[in-house]
Amino acid sequence: MVMAISDNIKSKAQAPLGFLAQWHEDVHCVFGRDPAAHSVWEILLTYSGVHAVLVHRVSHRLWKTNWKLAARILAAFSKMITSVDIHPAATIGRRLFIDHALGVVIGETAEIGNDVTLYHGVTLGGTTWNKEKRHPTLGNNVMVGSGAKILGAITLGNNVRVGANSVVIKDVPPCCTVVGIPGRIIQSKGTQIQNRHGIDLDHHLIPDPVGKAIACLIERIDELEAGQKQAHKVLVEDSCDVCDAESICTPKKESPVKLAARL
């Protein structure tokens, strides 16, 4: 009986939400990720990222029921109004938030998990013209910084952060931070990158691996130069007593006559 109750609870938890319930979550998730949001009416009237997601819920249902032309027309209308280009075939999970929502592109075969946050200028793009899976898959709780490009049929695990303007072209394990062009993992997997509210917006707390590498190289060069100077000093001190080229190492003093003539 306990197993039956457990299975019943699990099936209810995994049951898909209704259309209006999805819209409700899409609107109310903004309060947890944007302190500038003050009311539901403000979000409904002024947040273009929310508008794009809400319209996509409709166009995606049209696409799945084989009303493909109507779905594309509705998506094109949403693109003109919101500046967000979401293909109606893209699969989007619960509580997606697109902040500022300018220039965001989500391709046809892209898949997005739950509680994902995208900033302006993000592209989930493809890398082939073949009719196959060609766009990225994002896990749950993924945060993608402004201007980042995630290209190809790659997978970003749960709790991944992508730094602003990064270009990610390879799979990323869960709980990692990726920055750079091409994207490099600068925080190893296994480390929880989540705050107590479940959504991590500290995308400014990202180290600079290139700057760190350059600093290490400069420090190493300073050490080598210091060692070379010390070795040269010891060599000169040890060899000058028996060197026959003293006249070359030590500059000659000009005679008083030449000095007076030059004055």
Short mmCIF file of C-alpha atoms in Angstrom, two decimals:
data_model
loop_
_atom_site.label_atom_id
_atom_site.label_comp_id
_atom_site.label_asym_id
_atom_site.label_seq_id
_atom_site.Cartn_x
_atom_site.Cartn_y
_atom_site.Cartn_z
CA MET A 1 0.00 0.00 0.00
CA VAL A 2 2.89 2.32 0.86
CA MET A 3 4.46 1.58 -2.51
CA ALA A 4 1.18 2.32 -4.26
CA ILE A 5 0.84 5.66 -2.48
CA SER A 6 4.48 6.52 -3.32
CA ASP A 7 3.96 5.65 -6.99
CA ASN A 8 0.77 7.72 -7.05
CA ILE A 9 2.56 10.76 -5.60
CA LYS A 10 5.44 10.32 -8.03
CA SER A 11 3.11 10.08 -11.02
CA LYS A 12 1.32 13.23 -9.92
CA ALA A 13 4.62 15.09 -9.48
CA GLN A 14 5.69 14.08 -13.00
CA ALA A 15 2.32 14.76 -14.60
CA PRO A 16 2.47 17.61 -17.14
CA LEU A 17 1.02 20.91 -16.10
CA GLY A 18 -2.02 22.37 -17.74
CA PHE A 19 -1.74 25.31 -20.07
CA LEU A 20 -2.90 27.94 -17.57
CA ALA A 21 -0.75 26.43 -14.82
CA GLN A 22 2.30 26.80 -17.07
CA TRP A 23 1.45 30.44 -17.72
CA HIS A 24 1.01 31.02 -13.99
CA GLU A 25 4.47 29.61 -13.27
CA ASP A 26 6.07 31.55 -16.14
CA VAL A 27 4.78 34.81 -14.68
CA HIS A 28 5.38 34.21 -10.99
CA CYS A 29 8.93 32.83 -11.41
CA VAL A 30 10.04 36.38 -12.28
CA PHE A 31 9.70 37.50 -8.66
CA GLY A 32 12.46 35.11 -7.61
CA ARG A 33 14.92 36.26 -10.26
CA ASP A 34 14.28 39.97 -10.83
CA PRO A 35 14.09 42.32 -7.82
CA ALA A 36 12.73 45.04 -10.13
CA ALA A 37 9.43 43.17 -10.49
CA HIS A 38 6.76 44.56 -8.16
CA SER A 39 3.44 43.15 -9.34
CA VAL A 40 1.88 40.60 -11.64
CA TRP A 41 0.32 43.34 -13.78
CA GLU A 42 3.73 44.97 -14.24
CA ILE A 43 5.16 41.66 -15.46
CA LEU A 44 2.25 40.96 -17.78
CA LEU A 45 2.33 44.41 -19.34
CA THR A 46 6.03 45.26 -19.56
CA TYR A 47 8.21 42.08 -19.58
CA SER A 48 8.88 41.12 -23.20
CA GLY A 49 10.74 37.97 -22.14
CA VAL A 50 7.62 36.74 -20.37
CA HIS A 51 5.50 37.65 -23.41
CA ALA A 52 7.80 35.59 -25.64
CA VAL A 53 7.56 32.53 -23.39
CA LEU A 54 3.78 32.78 -23.03
CA VAL A 55 3.28 33.05 -26.79
CA HIS A 56 5.69 30.15 -27.35
CA ARG A 57 3.51 27.94 -25.16
CA VAL A 58 0.68 28.54 -27.65
CA SER A 59 2.76 28.19 -30.81
CA HIS A 60 4.38 25.00 -29.51
CA ARG A 61 0.97 23.42 -28.98
CA LEU A 62 -0.03 24.42 -32.49
CA TRP A 63 3.18 22.88 -33.85
CA LYS A 64 2.55 19.60 -32.02
CA THR A 65 -0.97 19.40 -33.42
CA ASN A 66 0.49 19.80 -36.94
CA TRP A 67 -0.72 23.41 -37.38
CA LYS A 68 2.82 24.27 -38.41
CA LEU A 69 2.09 27.32 -40.56
CA ALA A 70 -0.09 28.91 -37.87
CA ALA A 71 2.63 28.16 -35.31
CA ARG A 72 5.30 29.83 -37.45
CA ILE A 73 3.12 32.88 -38.09
CA LEU A 74 2.45 33.28 -34.37
CA ALA A 75 6.16 32.88 -33.60
CA ALA A 76 7.04 35.49 -36.23
CA PHE A 77 4.52 37.90 -34.71
CA SER A 78 6.03 37.32 -31.27
CA LYS A 79 9.49 37.97 -32.69
CA MET A 80 8.40 41.35 -34.08
CA ILE A 81 6.86 42.38 -30.77
CA THR A 82 9.43 40.99 -28.29
CA SER A 83 12.72 40.76 -30.27
CA VAL A 84 12.94 37.12 -29.15
CA ASP A 85 13.13 34.44 -31.85
CA ILE A 86 11.90 31.08 -30.51
CA HIS A 87 11.15 28.34 -33.00
CA PRO A 88 7.76 26.79 -32.18
CA ALA A 89 9.28 23.29 -32.25
CA ALA A 90 11.75 24.11 -29.45
CA THR A 91 11.05 22.25 -26.20
CA ILE A 92 10.99 24.54 -23.17
CA GLY A 93 10.59 23.37 -19.59
CA ARG A 94 8.90 25.04 -16.67
CA ARG A 95 9.65 28.53 -15.35
CA LEU A 96 11.95 29.81 -18.11
CA PHE A 97 12.88 33.45 -17.54
CA ILE A 98 14.41 35.57 -20.32
CA ASP A 99 15.65 38.77 -18.70
CA HIS A 100 15.66 41.95 -20.83
CA ALA A 101 14.95 39.66 -23.81
CA LEU A 102 16.68 41.48 -26.68
CA GLY A 103 18.20 39.41 -29.46
CA VAL A 104 17.58 35.98 -27.91
CA VAL A 105 17.47 33.11 -30.43
CA ILE A 106 16.33 29.57 -29.62
CA GLY A 107 16.55 27.07 -32.47
CA GLU A 108 14.18 24.38 -33.65
CA THR A 109 15.71 21.34 -31.92
CA ALA A 110 16.78 23.15 -28.75
CA GLU A 111 15.68 21.64 -25.45
CA ILE A 112 15.55 23.67 -22.23
CA GLY A 113 15.01 22.24 -18.76
CA ASN A 114 13.26 23.74 -15.75
CA ASP A 115 14.19 26.97 -13.96
CA VAL A 116 16.54 28.18 -16.70
CA THR A 117 17.55 31.85 -16.90
CA LEU A 118 18.68 33.47 -20.16
CA TYR A 119 19.92 37.03 -20.56
CA HIS A 120 19.82 39.28 -23.62
CA GLY A 121 21.79 38.31 -26.70
CA VAL A 122 21.85 34.58 -25.94
CA THR A 123 21.84 32.21 -28.92
CA LEU A 124 21.04 28.51 -28.79
CA GLY A 125 22.14 27.86 -32.36
CA GLY A 126 22.77 24.98 -34.74
CA THR A 127 25.92 23.97 -36.58
CA THR A 128 24.59 21.91 -39.49
CA TRP A 129 22.01 22.16 -42.26
CA ASN A 130 20.99 18.52 -41.90
CA LYS A 131 17.50 17.77 -40.57
CA GLU A 132 18.62 16.28 -37.28
CA LYS A 133 19.26 17.28 -33.68
CA ARG A 134 21.48 20.34 -34.23
CA HIS A 135 20.75 22.67 -31.30
CA PRO A 136 21.86 22.47 -27.66
CA THR A 137 20.15 20.84 -24.70
CA LEU A 138 20.14 22.73 -21.39
CA GLY A 139 19.54 20.99 -18.07
CA ASN A 140 17.74 22.36 -15.03
CA ASN A 141 18.82 25.53 -13.19
CA VAL A 142 21.13 26.64 -16.01
CA MET A 143 22.10 30.32 -16.16
CA VAL A 144 23.39 31.77 -19.46
CA GLY A 145 24.96 35.23 -19.33
CA SER A 146 24.30 38.03 -21.80
CA GLY A 147 25.70 37.60 -25.30
CA ALA A 148 26.67 33.95 -24.82
CA LYS A 149 26.45 31.57 -27.77
CA ILE A 150 25.80 27.86 -27.25
CA LEU A 151 26.22 26.10 -30.57
CA GLY A 152 25.58 22.59 -31.82
CA ALA A 153 23.93 19.46 -30.48
CA ILE A 154 25.72 19.66 -27.16
CA THR A 155 24.44 19.18 -23.62
CA LEU A 156 24.84 21.47 -20.62
CA GLY A 157 24.20 19.64 -17.37
CA ASN A 158 22.16 20.81 -14.42
CA ASN A 159 23.32 23.89 -12.47
CA VAL A 160 25.72 25.06 -15.20
CA ARG A 161 26.65 28.74 -15.48
CA VAL A 162 27.80 30.26 -18.77
CA GLY A 163 29.69 33.56 -18.56
CA ALA A 164 28.71 36.57 -20.63
CA ASN A 165 29.86 36.55 -24.28
CA SER A 166 31.19 33.00 -24.02
CA VAL A 167 31.01 30.60 -26.96
CA VAL A 168 30.28 27.04 -25.85
CA ILE A 169 30.80 24.28 -28.43
CA LYS A 170 31.38 21.21 -26.22
CA ASP A 171 29.38 19.32 -23.61
CA VAL A 172 29.55 20.71 -20.08
CA PRO A 173 29.15 18.44 -17.01
CA PRO A 174 26.73 19.41 -14.24
CA CYS A 175 27.64 22.07 -11.68
CA CYS A 176 30.33 23.78 -13.78
CA THR A 177 31.08 27.35 -14.80
CA VAL A 178 32.13 28.04 -18.41
CA VAL A 179 33.76 31.21 -19.73
CA GLY A 180 35.77 32.32 -22.74
CA ILE A 181 35.98 31.77 -26.50
CA PRO A 182 35.87 28.85 -26.93
CA GLY A 183 34.25 28.11 -23.57
CA ARG A 184 36.50 26.63 -20.90
CA ILE A 185 35.43 25.06 -17.64
CA ILE A 186 36.90 27.15 -14.82
CA GLN A 187 35.00 25.58 -11.93
CA SER A 188 35.08 21.82 -11.63
CA LYS A 189 32.03 19.61 -11.54
CA GLY A 190 30.67 18.34 -8.27
CA THR A 191 30.60 21.80 -6.68
CA GLN A 192 27.12 23.08 -5.99
CA ILE A 193 26.70 26.47 -7.62
CA GLN A 194 23.34 27.39 -6.17
CA ASN A 195 22.24 29.84 -3.53
CA ARG A 196 19.64 29.14 -0.88
CA HIS A 197 16.85 30.34 -3.17
CA GLY A 198 17.71 27.72 -5.81
CA ILE A 199 18.54 30.21 -8.59
CA ASP A 200 22.07 31.55 -8.96
CA LEU A 201 22.25 35.07 -10.35
CA ASP A 202 25.86 35.79 -9.27
CA HIS A 203 27.07 35.64 -12.86
CA HIS A 204 29.49 38.51 -12.19
CA LEU A 205 31.56 36.37 -9.79
CA ILE A 206 33.51 34.66 -12.56
CA PRO A 207 37.33 34.41 -12.61
CA ASP A 208 39.47 35.29 -15.61
CA PRO A 209 41.50 32.21 -16.63
CA VAL A 210 43.35 34.04 -19.42
CA GLY A 211 44.34 36.91 -17.11
CA LYS A 212 45.48 34.42 -14.49
CA ALA A 213 47.63 32.55 -17.03
CA ILE A 214 49.24 35.81 -18.20
CA ALA A 215 49.96 36.83 -14.59
CA CYS A 216 51.64 33.46 -13.97
CA LEU A 217 53.77 33.89 -17.11
CA ILE A 218 54.85 37.40 -16.06
CA GLU A 219 55.79 36.13 -12.60
CA ARG A 220 57.80 33.30 -14.13
CA ILE A 221 59.62 35.67 -16.50
CA ASP A 222 60.54 37.94 -13.56
CA GLU A 223 61.98 34.94 -11.71
CA LEU A 224 64.01 33.86 -14.75
CA GLU A 225 65.36 37.38 -15.33
CA ALA A 226 66.35 37.73 -11.68
CA GLY A 227 68.16 34.37 -11.80
CA GLN A 228 69.91 35.33 -15.03
CA LYS A 229 71.12 38.63 -13.57
CA GLN A 230 72.44 36.89 -10.46
CA ALA A 231 74.27 34.26 -12.54
CA HIS A 232 75.78 36.94 -14.79
CA LYS A 233 76.96 38.93 -11.76
CA VAL A 234 78.69 35.92 -10.23
CA LEU A 235 80.29 35.04 -13.57
CA VAL A 236 81.70 38.56 -14.03
CA GLU A 237 83.04 38.77 -10.46
CA ASP A 238 84.78 35.41 -10.78
CA SER A 239 86.37 36.03 -14.18
CA CYS A 240 87.45 39.68 -14.14
CA ASP A 241 90.58 39.00 -12.09
CA VAL A 242 92.09 36.82 -14.81
CA CYS A 243 90.37 38.31 -17.84
CA ASP A 244 92.50 39.76 -20.65
CA ALA A 245 89.66 41.93 -21.97
CA GLU A 246 89.62 44.47 -19.15
CA SER A 247 90.01 47.28 -21.63
CA ILE A 248 86.74 46.25 -23.30
CA CYS A 249 84.67 45.76 -20.13
CA THR A 250 85.96 48.93 -18.43
CA PRO A 251 85.49 52.10 -20.48
CA LYS A 252 88.65 54.17 -21.05
CA LYS A 253 88.98 57.53 -19.36
CA GLU A 254 89.43 60.42 -21.72
CA SER A 255 92.58 62.52 -21.35
CA PRO A 256 92.31 66.03 -19.80
CA VAL A 257 93.30 67.56 -23.17
CA LYS A 258 90.38 65.94 -24.99
CA LEU A 259 87.99 66.86 -22.21
CA ALA A 260 89.08 70.51 -22.37
CA ALA A 261 88.80 70.56 -26.15
CA ARG A 262 85.26 69.18 -26.00
CA LEU A 263 84.24 71.79 -23.45
#
